[in-house]
Each structure stands twice: as structure tokens, then as C-alpha cells.
Short mmCIF file of C-alpha atoms in Angstrom, two decimals:
data_model
loop_
_atom_site.label_atom_id
_atom_site.label_comp_id
_atom_site.label_asym_id
_atom_site.label_seq_id
_atom_site.Cartn_x
_atom_site.Cartn_y
_atom_site.Cartn_z
CA MET A 263 -0.03 0.02 0.04
CA SER A 264 2.97 2.27 -0.36
CA ASP A 265 1.44 3.96 -3.46
CA LEU A 266 -1.52 5.30 -1.43
CA SER A 267 -1.60 9.08 -1.02
CA ILE A 268 -2.76 10.24 2.47
CA LYS A 269 -4.97 13.22 2.46
CA TYR A 270 -4.66 15.52 5.41
CA LEU A 271 -7.45 15.43 8.01
CA ARG A 272 -8.16 19.13 7.91
CA THR A 273 -9.05 19.00 4.17
CA SER A 274 -11.15 15.89 4.59
CA PHE A 275 -13.36 16.88 7.39
CA GLN A 276 -16.55 18.80 6.81
CA PHE A 277 -16.06 21.64 9.26
CA ILE A 278 -19.24 23.47 8.34
CA PRO A 279 -22.38 21.60 9.66
CA ASP A 280 -25.92 22.05 8.51
CA GLU A 281 -27.73 25.40 9.03
CA TYR A 282 -27.92 26.14 12.71
CA LYS A 283 -31.18 25.93 14.47
CA ILE A 284 -31.64 27.01 18.09
CA SER A 285 -33.71 24.20 19.65
CA ASN A 286 -36.28 25.19 22.18
CA ILE A 287 -35.23 22.76 24.90
CA ASN A 288 -38.08 22.35 27.29
CA GLU A 289 -39.07 25.92 26.61
CA ARG A 290 -41.81 27.40 28.88
CA ARG A 291 -43.73 30.57 28.50
CA ASP A 292 -43.04 31.70 32.06
CA THR A 293 -39.20 31.18 31.90
CA GLN A 294 -38.64 34.94 31.77
CA ASN A 295 -39.74 35.12 35.55
CA ILE A 296 -37.71 32.18 36.83
CA TRP A 297 -34.41 32.29 34.90
CA PRO A 298 -31.47 34.34 36.21
CA LYS A 299 -31.39 37.88 34.74
CA GLN A 300 -27.61 37.85 33.68
CA SER A 301 -26.93 39.16 30.15
CA PHE A 302 -23.82 38.32 28.17
CA SER A 303 -22.86 41.13 25.88
CA GLY A 304 -20.70 41.04 22.83
CA THR A 305 -20.60 41.33 19.09
CA SER A 306 -19.20 37.98 17.94
CA PRO A 307 -21.12 35.08 16.58
CA LEU A 308 -22.96 32.88 19.00
CA ASN A 309 -24.57 29.83 17.37
CA GLY A 310 -23.45 31.10 13.98
CA ARG A 311 -25.38 34.39 14.23
CA VAL A 312 -24.36 37.88 15.24
CA LYS A 313 -25.84 38.88 18.52
CA GLN A 314 -25.60 42.17 20.36
CA ASN A 315 -27.05 40.98 23.69
CA HIS A 316 -27.15 37.30 24.68
CA ASN A 317 -29.74 36.72 27.37
CA ALA A 318 -29.69 33.77 29.72
CA GLN A 319 -32.02 31.56 27.63
CA GLU A 320 -29.99 32.14 24.35
CA VAL A 321 -26.75 31.20 25.99
CA ILE A 322 -28.15 27.96 27.51
CA LYS A 323 -29.92 27.09 24.32
CA ASP A 324 -26.61 27.58 22.48
CA LEU A 325 -24.89 25.38 25.09
CA CYS A 326 -27.44 22.62 24.45
CA ASP A 327 -26.89 22.99 20.63
CA PHE A 328 -23.17 22.83 21.15
CA ILE A 329 -23.36 19.64 23.25
CA GLU A 330 -25.66 17.92 20.75
CA LYS A 331 -23.23 18.69 17.93
CA SER A 332 -20.22 17.45 20.03
CA PRO A 333 -20.69 13.75 20.89
CA THR A 334 -16.85 13.31 20.95
CA ALA A 335 -13.72 15.47 21.18
CA LEU A 336 -13.49 15.35 17.39
CA GLN A 337 -16.92 16.86 16.76
CA ALA A 338 -16.39 19.37 19.63
CA VAL A 339 -13.32 20.65 17.90
CA GLN A 340 -15.02 20.72 14.55
CA GLU A 341 -17.97 22.73 15.90
CA SER A 342 -15.60 25.05 17.71
CA VAL A 343 -13.56 25.64 14.45
CA PHE A 344 -16.70 26.46 12.62
CA ARG A 345 -17.66 29.16 15.12
CA LEU A 346 -14.16 30.59 15.19
CA GLU A 347 -14.07 30.78 11.36
CA GLN A 348 -17.47 32.50 11.36
CA ALA A 349 -15.88 35.06 13.72
CA GLY A 350 -12.96 35.70 11.36
CA TYR A 351 -10.35 33.50 12.93
CA LYS A 352 -7.71 31.99 10.49
CA ARG A 353 -5.96 28.70 10.71
CA LEU A 354 -2.35 29.07 11.91
CA LEU A 355 -0.31 26.84 9.64
CA PRO A 356 3.34 25.76 10.16
CA GLY A 357 5.73 28.46 9.05
CA MET A 358 3.15 31.30 9.21
CA THR A 359 4.09 34.59 10.75
CA VAL A 360 1.83 35.71 13.60
CA GLU A 361 0.75 39.41 13.11
CA ALA A 362 -0.40 41.94 15.61
CA ASP A 363 -4.15 42.59 16.11
CA LYS A 364 -5.18 39.33 14.33
CA LYS A 365 -7.16 36.24 15.25
CA TYR A 366 -5.89 32.65 14.79
CA TYR A 367 -6.65 29.05 15.64
CA GLN A 368 -4.80 25.83 15.37
CA THR A 369 -5.69 22.20 15.88
CA ILE A 370 -3.64 19.14 16.60
CA GLY A 371 -4.77 15.67 15.80
CA ASN A 372 -8.20 17.12 15.05
CA THR A 373 -9.14 16.64 18.72
CA SER A 374 -7.38 19.45 20.42
CA LEU A 375 -7.76 23.22 19.68
CA LEU A 376 -6.31 26.55 20.60
CA ALA A 377 -7.38 29.99 19.38
CA PHE A 378 -6.09 33.44 20.19
CA LYS A 379 -6.37 37.12 19.56
CA THR A 380 -3.03 39.05 19.37
CA PRO A 381 -2.51 42.48 20.85
CA LYS A 382 -0.73 45.43 19.21
CA VAL A 383 2.15 45.01 21.63
CA LEU A 384 2.72 41.74 23.66
CA VAL A 385 2.93 42.54 27.36
CA LYS A 386 0.75 39.94 29.15
CA GLY A 387 -1.41 36.92 28.38
CA VAL A 388 -4.40 34.94 29.67
CA VAL A 389 -4.93 31.44 28.50
CA LEU A 390 -8.34 29.87 29.19
CA GLY A 391 -7.66 26.06 29.43
CA ALA A 392 -10.17 23.24 29.18
CA HIS A 393 -10.41 19.71 27.82
CA CYS A 394 -12.75 18.34 25.21
CA ASP A 395 -12.76 14.57 25.92
CA SER A 396 -15.07 12.73 28.36
CA PRO A 397 -15.17 9.34 29.92
CA GLY A 398 -16.94 6.68 27.87
CA LEU A 399 -16.80 3.33 25.97
CA LYS A 400 -14.55 3.31 22.95
CA LEU A 401 -14.94 0.54 20.35
CA LYS A 402 -12.13 -1.92 20.05
CA PRO A 403 -10.38 -2.14 16.68
CA ASP A 404 -12.33 -5.31 15.71
CA PRO A 405 -15.50 -4.66 17.56
CA ILE A 406 -18.02 -7.07 15.99
CA SER A 407 -18.91 -10.21 17.97
CA VAL A 408 -21.67 -12.84 17.86
CA ARG A 409 -22.66 -14.53 21.01
CA ASN A 410 -25.70 -16.67 21.70
CA GLY A 411 -27.24 -15.55 18.33
CA GLN A 412 -26.82 -11.83 19.19
CA VAL A 413 -24.59 -9.22 17.38
CA LEU A 414 -22.52 -7.35 19.86
CA LEU A 415 -20.22 -4.35 19.78
CA ARG A 416 -17.20 -4.69 22.06
CA SER A 417 -15.50 -1.67 23.69
CA GLU A 418 -12.81 -0.58 25.98
CA VAL A 419 -13.34 1.73 28.90
CA TYR A 420 -12.02 5.19 28.29
CA GLY A 421 -11.17 7.07 31.47
CA GLY A 422 -13.21 6.55 34.59
CA PRO A 423 -16.91 6.51 33.81
CA ILE A 424 -19.59 5.47 36.33
CA LEU A 425 -20.22 2.29 34.44
CA SER A 426 -23.57 1.42 36.07
CA SER A 427 -24.99 4.54 34.32
CA TYR A 428 -24.28 2.99 30.91
CA PHE A 429 -26.87 0.21 31.28
CA ASN A 430 -30.21 0.29 29.50
CA ARG A 431 -29.42 3.36 27.51
CA GLU A 432 -29.74 3.74 23.69
CA PHE A 433 -26.49 4.40 21.96
CA GLY A 434 -25.33 5.77 18.65
CA LEU A 435 -21.73 5.84 17.32
CA ALA A 436 -19.58 8.90 16.81
CA GLY A 437 -15.88 9.62 16.22
CA GLN A 438 -13.72 9.29 13.05
CA VAL A 439 -12.94 6.54 10.48
CA ALA A 440 -9.89 6.18 8.23
CA TYR A 441 -10.70 4.49 4.90
CA ILE A 442 -9.49 3.60 1.45
CA SER A 443 -11.48 5.62 -1.17
CA THR A 444 -12.50 4.39 -4.60
CA ASP A 445 -9.58 6.37 -6.15
CA GLY A 446 -7.12 4.44 -3.99
CA SER A 447 -6.28 7.30 -1.57
CA VAL A 448 -6.48 7.17 2.23
CA LYS A 449 -9.06 9.56 3.69
CA MET A 450 -10.56 10.42 7.03
CA CYS A 451 -14.13 11.14 7.81
CA SER A 452 -16.14 12.28 10.74
CA VAL A 453 -19.00 9.99 11.92
CA ASN A 454 -22.02 11.03 14.01
CA ALA A 455 -24.65 8.32 13.87
CA LYS A 456 -27.36 9.65 16.23
CA GLU A 457 -29.93 6.84 15.89
CA ALA A 458 -30.27 4.00 18.43
CA ILE A 459 -27.77 1.40 17.10
CA ALA A 460 -27.15 -0.53 20.31
CA THR A 461 -27.86 -0.86 24.06
CA VAL A 462 -26.21 -2.47 27.04
CA PRO A 463 -28.94 -4.46 28.78
CA HIS A 464 -28.84 -5.06 32.47
CA LEU A 465 -29.17 -8.54 33.92
CA ALA A 466 -32.67 -9.13 35.45
CA VAL A 467 -32.66 -8.98 39.24
CA HIS A 468 -34.26 -12.46 39.35
CA LEU A 469 -31.05 -13.88 37.79
CA ASN A 470 -28.72 -12.13 40.31
CA ARG A 471 -30.31 -11.10 43.63
CA GLU A 472 -27.03 -9.70 44.98
CA GLN A 473 -27.14 -6.77 42.51
CA LYS A 474 -29.69 -5.07 44.77
CA THR A 475 -26.87 -4.17 47.12
CA LYS A 476 -23.71 -4.96 45.27
CA ILE A 477 -22.77 -4.08 41.65
CA ASP A 478 -20.06 -6.29 40.08
CA ILE A 479 -19.36 -5.21 36.48
CA LYS A 480 -16.92 -7.24 34.50
CA THR A 481 -15.72 -4.85 31.86
CA GLN A 482 -14.57 -7.51 29.45
CA THR A 483 -18.02 -8.94 28.90
CA HIS A 484 -20.75 -7.06 30.71
CA LEU A 485 -20.37 -3.91 28.66
CA ASP A 486 -20.83 -5.48 25.23
CA ALA A 487 -23.48 -3.47 23.45
CA LEU A 488 -26.33 -5.48 21.88
CA CYS A 489 -27.27 -4.59 18.36
CA GLY A 490 -29.86 -7.37 17.83
CA PRO A 491 -30.33 -11.01 16.90
CA ILE A 492 -28.77 -12.81 13.95
CA GLN A 493 -30.12 -15.98 12.31
CA GLU A 494 -27.99 -19.09 11.71
CA GLY A 495 -26.34 -18.80 8.34
CA GLU A 496 -27.04 -15.03 8.14
CA GLU A 497 -24.02 -12.99 7.25
CA VAL A 498 -22.52 -11.11 10.13
CA PRO A 499 -22.65 -7.29 9.50
CA THR A 500 -19.44 -5.35 9.35
CA LEU A 501 -18.84 -1.96 10.81
CA ALA A 502 -19.31 -0.51 7.32
CA ASP A 503 -22.68 -2.15 7.11
CA ILE A 504 -23.75 -0.76 10.49
CA LEU A 505 -22.63 2.74 9.61
CA ALA A 506 -23.57 2.61 5.88
CA SER A 507 -25.76 5.71 5.81
CA HIS A 508 -23.18 7.72 7.71
CA LEU A 509 -20.09 7.02 5.58
CA PRO A 510 -18.99 8.78 2.38
CA ASN A 511 -19.96 7.40 -0.96
CA ASP A 512 -16.38 6.94 -2.07
CA LEU A 513 -15.56 4.47 0.71
CA GLU A 514 -13.92 1.32 -0.49
CA ARG A 515 -12.89 -0.25 2.75
CA ILE A 516 -12.47 0.93 6.38
CA LEU A 517 -8.80 0.77 7.55
CA ASN A 518 -9.35 1.74 11.22
CA HIS A 519 -11.49 3.92 13.45
CA GLU A 520 -11.77 5.84 16.67
CA LEU A 521 -15.47 5.39 17.54
CA PHE A 522 -17.40 5.73 20.81
CA LEU A 523 -20.73 4.62 21.97
CA VAL A 524 -22.60 7.83 22.46
CA PRO A 525 -26.02 8.35 24.17
CA ILE A 526 -28.67 9.66 21.80
CA GLU A 527 -30.76 11.28 24.55
CA LYS A 528 -30.59 15.04 24.24
CA PRO A 529 -29.76 17.70 26.91
CA ALA A 530 -32.84 18.80 28.94
CA LEU A 531 -33.80 21.59 31.30
CA ILE A 532 -35.35 19.95 34.37
CA GLY A 533 -36.64 20.78 37.81
CA LEU A 534 -39.40 22.90 39.13
CA LYS A 535 -38.03 26.03 37.53
CA LYS A 536 -36.48 24.23 34.49
CA ASP A 537 -33.11 25.75 35.54
CA MET A 538 -31.05 22.61 35.93
CA LEU A 539 -29.34 21.07 32.87
CA ALA A 540 -29.15 17.30 32.60
CA SER A 541 -26.83 16.27 29.74
CA PRO A 542 -24.01 13.95 28.75
CA ARG A 543 -20.47 15.32 28.52
CA LEU A 544 -20.87 18.33 30.75
CA ASP A 545 -17.39 17.22 31.87
CA ASN A 546 -15.96 19.12 30.03
CA LEU A 547 -18.08 20.67 27.35
CA LEU A 548 -19.07 23.23 29.96
CA GLY A 549 -15.46 24.44 30.14
CA LEU A 550 -14.94 24.42 26.35
CA HIS A 551 -18.18 26.25 25.67
CA ALA A 552 -17.54 28.84 28.33
CA SER A 553 -13.94 29.50 27.05
CA LEU A 554 -15.11 29.73 23.50
CA ALA A 555 -17.92 32.06 24.39
CA ALA A 556 -15.69 34.28 26.45
CA LEU A 557 -12.98 34.53 23.60
CA LEU A 558 -15.64 35.29 20.97
CA ASN A 559 -17.35 37.92 23.06
CA SER A 560 -14.50 39.63 24.81
CA GLU A 561 -13.23 43.14 23.89
CA ASP A 562 -9.86 43.16 22.16
CA SER A 563 -6.80 44.25 24.14
CA ASP A 564 -3.87 46.34 22.92
CA HIS A 565 -1.37 44.61 25.24
CA VAL A 566 -2.86 41.30 26.47
CA LEU A 567 -2.70 38.09 24.45
CA GLN A 568 -6.19 36.52 24.77
CA MET A 569 -6.13 32.74 24.20
CA MET A 570 -8.20 29.53 24.74
CA ILE A 571 -6.96 26.03 24.53
CA SER A 572 -8.82 22.71 24.89
CA TRP A 573 -6.79 19.48 25.08
CA ASP A 574 -7.78 15.88 24.36
CA HIS A 575 -6.89 12.89 26.62
CA GLU A 576 -7.30 14.66 29.98
CA GLU A 577 -9.53 11.76 31.18
CA VAL A 578 -6.69 9.26 30.57
CA GLY A 579 -3.78 11.32 32.04
CA SER A 580 -2.89 13.87 29.36
CA GLU A 581 0.34 12.00 28.35
CA SER A 582 -0.08 12.29 24.58
CA TYR A 583 1.07 14.60 21.76
CA LYS A 584 -2.28 16.35 22.00
CA GLY A 585 -2.81 16.25 25.70
CA ALA A 586 -1.95 18.92 28.38
CA ALA A 587 1.44 17.19 28.97
CA SER A 588 2.55 17.90 25.53
CA PRO A 589 4.80 20.90 24.49
CA TRP A 590 2.16 22.29 22.24
CA LEU A 591 1.08 25.30 24.28
CA GLU A 592 4.63 26.28 25.12
CA ARG A 593 5.63 26.04 21.43
CA VAL A 594 2.83 28.33 20.34
CA LEU A 595 3.55 30.88 23.00
CA HIS A 596 7.26 30.95 21.86
CA HIS A 597 5.98 31.38 18.28
CA ILE A 598 3.82 34.34 19.26
CA HIS A 599 6.61 36.00 21.32
CA ARG A 600 9.05 35.55 18.44
CA ASP A 601 6.84 37.22 15.82
CA LEU A 602 5.19 40.12 17.85
CA GLU A 603 6.61 43.29 19.21
CA SER A 604 6.92 42.76 22.95
CA THR A 605 8.08 44.59 26.00
CA HIS A 606 9.86 41.39 27.02
CA LYS A 607 13.17 40.60 25.20
CA ASP A 608 13.18 36.90 26.06
CA PRO A 609 10.27 34.47 26.12
CA GLN A 610 10.67 33.73 29.86
CA GLY A 611 9.93 37.33 30.76
CA PHE A 612 6.73 37.04 28.80
CA PHE A 613 5.81 33.61 30.29
CA GLU A 614 6.07 35.20 33.77
CA HIS A 615 3.23 37.54 32.85
CA VAL A 616 0.91 34.75 31.51
CA LEU A 617 -2.00 33.42 33.59
CA LEU A 618 -3.38 30.00 32.76
CA VAL A 619 -7.00 29.51 33.87
CA SER A 620 -7.67 25.78 34.05
CA ASN A 621 -11.39 25.25 33.78
CA ASP A 622 -12.77 21.81 34.53
CA VAL A 623 -15.96 20.87 36.31
CA ALA A 624 -16.12 20.95 40.15
CA HIS A 625 -17.88 18.73 42.64
CA ALA A 626 -21.18 20.29 43.88
CA VAL A 627 -22.37 19.03 47.30
CA HIS A 628 -24.72 16.08 46.78
CA PRO A 629 -27.81 16.61 48.97
CA SER A 630 -27.80 12.98 50.22
CA HIS A 631 -24.12 12.73 50.68
CA SER A 632 -22.94 16.03 52.17
CA GLU A 633 -20.53 14.26 54.50
CA ARG A 634 -18.30 13.55 51.53
CA HIS A 635 -17.31 17.23 51.36
CA ASP A 636 -15.43 19.50 53.69
CA PRO A 637 -18.14 21.35 55.70
CA LYS A 638 -16.75 24.76 54.97
CA HIS A 639 -15.89 24.16 51.29
CA GLY A 640 -18.87 22.50 49.70
CA PRO A 641 -19.94 24.25 46.37
CA LYS A 642 -23.64 24.68 45.78
CA LEU A 643 -24.92 23.66 42.38
CA ASP A 644 -26.46 27.00 41.67
CA ALA A 645 -23.99 29.40 43.40
CA GLY A 646 -21.54 30.06 40.54
CA PRO A 647 -17.89 29.23 39.58
CA VAL A 648 -15.64 27.36 41.91
CA ILE A 649 -12.01 27.99 42.71
CA LYS A 650 -10.30 24.65 43.54
CA TYR A 651 -7.47 24.22 45.97
CA ASN A 652 -5.22 21.43 47.14
CA ALA A 653 -2.23 21.55 49.46
CA ASN A 654 -0.51 18.76 47.48
CA GLN A 655 -0.80 20.48 44.16
CA ARG A 656 -3.50 18.23 42.73
CA TYR A 657 -4.88 21.64 41.75
CA ALA A 658 -2.42 24.39 40.78
CA THR A 659 -4.18 27.30 42.47
CA ASP A 660 -2.06 29.54 44.70
CA CYS A 661 -2.80 32.71 46.64
CA GLN A 662 -1.87 35.05 43.82
CA THR A 663 -3.66 33.23 41.03
CA ALA A 664 -6.84 32.88 43.19
CA ALA A 665 -6.69 36.63 43.81
CA PHE A 666 -6.84 37.29 40.05
CA VAL A 667 -10.11 35.21 39.84
CA HIS A 668 -11.62 36.98 42.85
CA SER A 669 -10.83 40.35 41.40
CA ALA A 670 -12.31 39.36 37.95
CA ALA A 671 -15.46 38.17 39.73
CA ILE A 672 -15.87 41.43 41.61
CA ARG A 673 -15.57 43.37 38.39
CA ALA A 674 -18.19 40.99 36.73
CA GLY A 675 -20.57 41.46 39.67
CA ILE A 676 -20.64 37.72 40.43
CA GLY A 677 -19.64 35.62 43.38
CA VAL A 678 -17.19 32.59 43.47
CA GLN A 679 -17.11 29.48 45.66
CA GLU A 680 -14.18 27.57 46.96
CA PHE A 681 -13.57 23.84 47.01
CA VAL A 682 -11.16 21.82 49.16
CA SER A 683 -11.60 18.14 49.43
CA ASN A 684 -12.49 16.24 52.57
CA ASN A 685 -9.16 15.25 54.17
CA GLU A 686 -10.28 11.65 54.29
CA ILE A 687 -11.12 11.49 50.53
CA SER A 688 -8.51 11.64 47.84
CA CYS A 689 -8.65 14.63 45.48
CA GLY A 690 -8.96 14.39 41.78
CA SER A 691 -6.85 16.37 39.41
CA THR A 692 -6.97 18.02 35.94
CA ILE A 693 -5.05 19.84 33.28
CA GLY A 694 -3.97 22.72 35.62
CA PRO A 695 -0.98 21.08 37.41
CA ILE A 696 0.06 19.17 34.26
CA SER A 697 0.21 22.17 31.88
CA ALA A 698 1.55 24.47 34.58
CA SER A 699 4.61 22.25 35.05
CA LYS A 700 5.15 21.84 31.37
CA ALA A 701 4.89 25.49 30.26
CA GLY A 702 5.97 27.07 33.53
CA LEU A 703 2.87 29.34 33.78
CA ALA A 704 1.13 30.73 36.86
CA THR A 705 -2.09 28.66 37.03
CA VAL A 706 -5.51 28.70 38.80
CA ASP A 707 -7.90 25.74 38.72
CA ILE A 708 -11.57 26.67 38.55
CA GLY A 709 -14.78 24.83 37.48
CA THR A 710 -18.54 24.89 37.16
CA PRO A 711 -20.22 22.84 39.93
CA VAL A 712 -21.85 19.58 38.72
CA LEU A 713 -23.53 16.54 40.20
CA SER A 714 -23.08 12.95 38.90
CA MET A 715 -19.62 13.72 37.43
CA HIS A 716 -18.43 10.93 35.13
CA SER A 717 -21.99 9.51 34.85
CA LEU A 718 -23.40 9.12 31.33
CA ARG A 719 -25.71 11.92 32.22
CA GLU A 720 -24.47 14.77 34.47
CA LEU A 721 -26.30 17.71 36.09
CA THR A 722 -25.50 21.39 36.46
CA HIS A 723 -27.39 24.67 37.07
CA VAL A 724 -27.79 27.23 34.31
CA LYS A 725 -26.82 30.11 36.65
CA SER A 726 -23.42 28.62 37.39
CA HIS A 727 -22.58 28.27 33.73
CA LEU A 728 -23.79 31.77 32.82
CA GLU A 729 -21.70 33.19 35.53
CA MET A 730 -18.67 31.06 34.39
CA CYS A 731 -19.02 32.71 30.95
CA GLN A 732 -19.00 36.13 32.63
CA LEU A 733 -15.97 35.35 34.77
CA LEU A 734 -13.88 34.13 31.88
CA LYS A 735 -14.78 37.20 29.84
CA SER A 736 -13.81 39.39 32.73
CA LEU A 737 -10.49 37.65 33.03
CA LEU A 738 -9.72 38.10 29.42
CA GLU A 739 -10.62 41.80 29.44
CA GLN A 740 -9.22 42.90 32.84
CA TYR A 741 -6.19 40.75 33.55
CA SER A 742 -3.38 42.96 34.78
#
């Protein structure tokens, strides 16, 4: 196959989706009286249309639309690139010179993204960091299996999902496929099959009485997704057969794939006031959406580099060429410093004036398990952004970087919460400490409070996301 020509992913993917439609998620006529009154002003595109004032409902509807279009990190980056290009951002290619007062974006591996606006003179910088992957079930390279007359899709566990939440759900498939085309070249395509292709059925309680009190999930066999029965002598369907209506017409043969089982259930506004959002992948599409909205709607600065970055592979440790442990961010910052007029002669001087804001979801207090939190540091679901601390540097926040967030919140007219874990419960971590140690940047870890983190369906409050968007915008505009 040495004669095959490989076409670059960025020219093969269709970055521009169908015409945008703002879906009226559980819309109620009386929502004007029960939703928070925050507005989010700006002149950049939100949901592909120019808006002068984005009220609370519009921002949350846009978030729901963003989540629906982003079943995997690949589609999240595609959707983000579309929005950036609509706002005038240009792809930064290797060898290009970065110019002052311009807007650029760059992707790596098609599942990690950064974008930035350059100042006239480079003095300081703010980087809004997030990640775009989520825990889940990723298909094995040869996923088709037949057992007891049933066609199954076999998967690996990606990250640390709450596996019990994956039973009895309807799944589609999403990700990317590499294939040989009819002209002999190798191409890549994006796949987003939203219909119910498979499910992971739970064993009946009558066949295992112990599961009432004890859940024992064997990941090698219990998570195989059922596609349906097959008759004796019937040909076993291939992956190309299962995805036939979602693959390009010039496909000759699938070479390999990165596909995930993804829930087809849409985001929903729930609760008495319809002000809680239940959705898959809030960890960490909340962070990516807030960073993107803040960058697109922030006022340009004459001396501050305004940047957002969203890495892949956070859920599996970030140790990859497109994860937070890679040198990608540091290389781009060097590139920018090299090309722009700066008050700092050497890159290190500039790096010392860059703030990295690591934005990943935070643990809200569970009403039935409040003892799992520190009694003085338990974030409420509806009380806004959270600053995360850890004495052992599982979070990178320090006194100075936390002060920047408090100051930005005061300017934005919002409050912030603080999280420290219960001393008897080990603390999680995120991109903050990893990227801080790689690039040598002062870092603060923050997040939007959620419940059911790493479940197939997570829960947040609309007020907290709206205030996170405001906080990040304030940080971009006011950092000094």
C-alpha cells in the first residue's frame, strides 16, 4: 500500500455543519420570570449568528446545541472551528508569521484546539484552558462479535466513567474513520450516527439477587453493546454495514477507526423552574463552551494576548502529543513572542506574565451525601464558579492566582465558591498542574459545579454556567 496518497485530515473533514437551528429545549412561556437575569454582551457570533445581547435563555440554548453537535472530542473541535471561522479566525499553519491585532486558531490531531487574539504590543497573556474529551466506551479495533445468536459491539473503557450509568441506554456511534477511497487514496471522515444502534442491557434482578446491594461489573463482557439477533447462516454485519448511511460514498474499505458509543438522549432543562441542565459530557463541554464564548465575546486588548486551549486525553492522564502534558502550548507561546513586538526581550519574561486558567468541572455538594465534602468548602450547584485548592498540588491554584479570579469576579458582579476536598477522601486532578509544570505558567484551577460527574448523564445549574462565561470574559478583558 506504499502507493496510497494520504489526504490531510483538515481537508477531509467537513467543518461546516448544517444550518444552525436553536432548539427550544423544554421551553416554557413563564421562563422569563424564573431564569437568572444575567446578560452576556458582545458582538461575535454565538450559534453562527451575530448577537448584540445574549440573554440567559439564548446562552443556555446555545450550550445545548453545542453539546448535541459534540458527541466526541472530534466533533467538539469541529464545531468550535466552525464558530471561530465565522468570527474571522484564520488557521495558523506551520511556518506562518503571527501578526499583531489578528485572530488565529490551530488544531492538533483534530481533537485538540487553541485559538487566540493578538494585541498590538505583547505585554501579558491570559490562557483559558479546558479539555474536550469525556469518559466513555470506545470501540475496540475489531468490535463485532456474535454470542448466543446476538450481534454485539465490544468496547474498551475510556477514562473513569460510572459504568452502572451505561446500562439500559440507547447508543449511537460517533468519532472518526480512516478508509481507502474508490480512487485508492486514504481519507478520514467524521462520523456522528445519532440513531439508536445498540444498548447495554442489564441482567434481570431475578437472575442475580445480589445486585440489589452490590454491583459487580466485568468490563470484558458485561459492557458489550447489543445490536440485535442474527439468524443461523445469516452474514454477520461489518462496521461499514452498521454505519452505511453515515459513511462517504467513495468508501472502498475501512482501515481503522476511533469510535465511541454515545447516548442519543438530548440535553434537557429539568426541575421545578427548569433551571437545571441534565446532559451527557458536561465534563468538560461546559469548560470548552464557556472558554469559546468568552473569547468570541471579549473586547480586544492592545497589550494582552487572549487565548483559549482545549486538550484531548485529560480523562486518561494527558500524556499524549495532543494532551496537556505535550509541549504544544509552550511552542505556540514561543511562536507568538518571536513574531510580535513585545516589552519582554526573552520568552521567559513574557511567560512570567501569562495566567493559565484551568477550567474543569467541580464537585457540587450532593444533597444526600454532604458528609463527602469539607463542611466549609462545599460548592452549591447554583452558586456560581468554583476555585479549587489542594495543598499537595492536585490543583495548581495559589494565593496570587486565586486573587486574580476573585478580582475578575468582583468586576463582573458575580460571586465565586471555593472547594477543598474532605481530608479523608483523595482529591482528583486535571489539566492545571500538568500544563503548569510543562509550560511554567502561573495557574489557577476553577470549574462549574456539577453533580453525577463521570456519569453518562451529568447535572448542572444554568446560573453557574452563565456566571462562568461572565467570569472568563472578565479575566480576558481585565487581567493585569
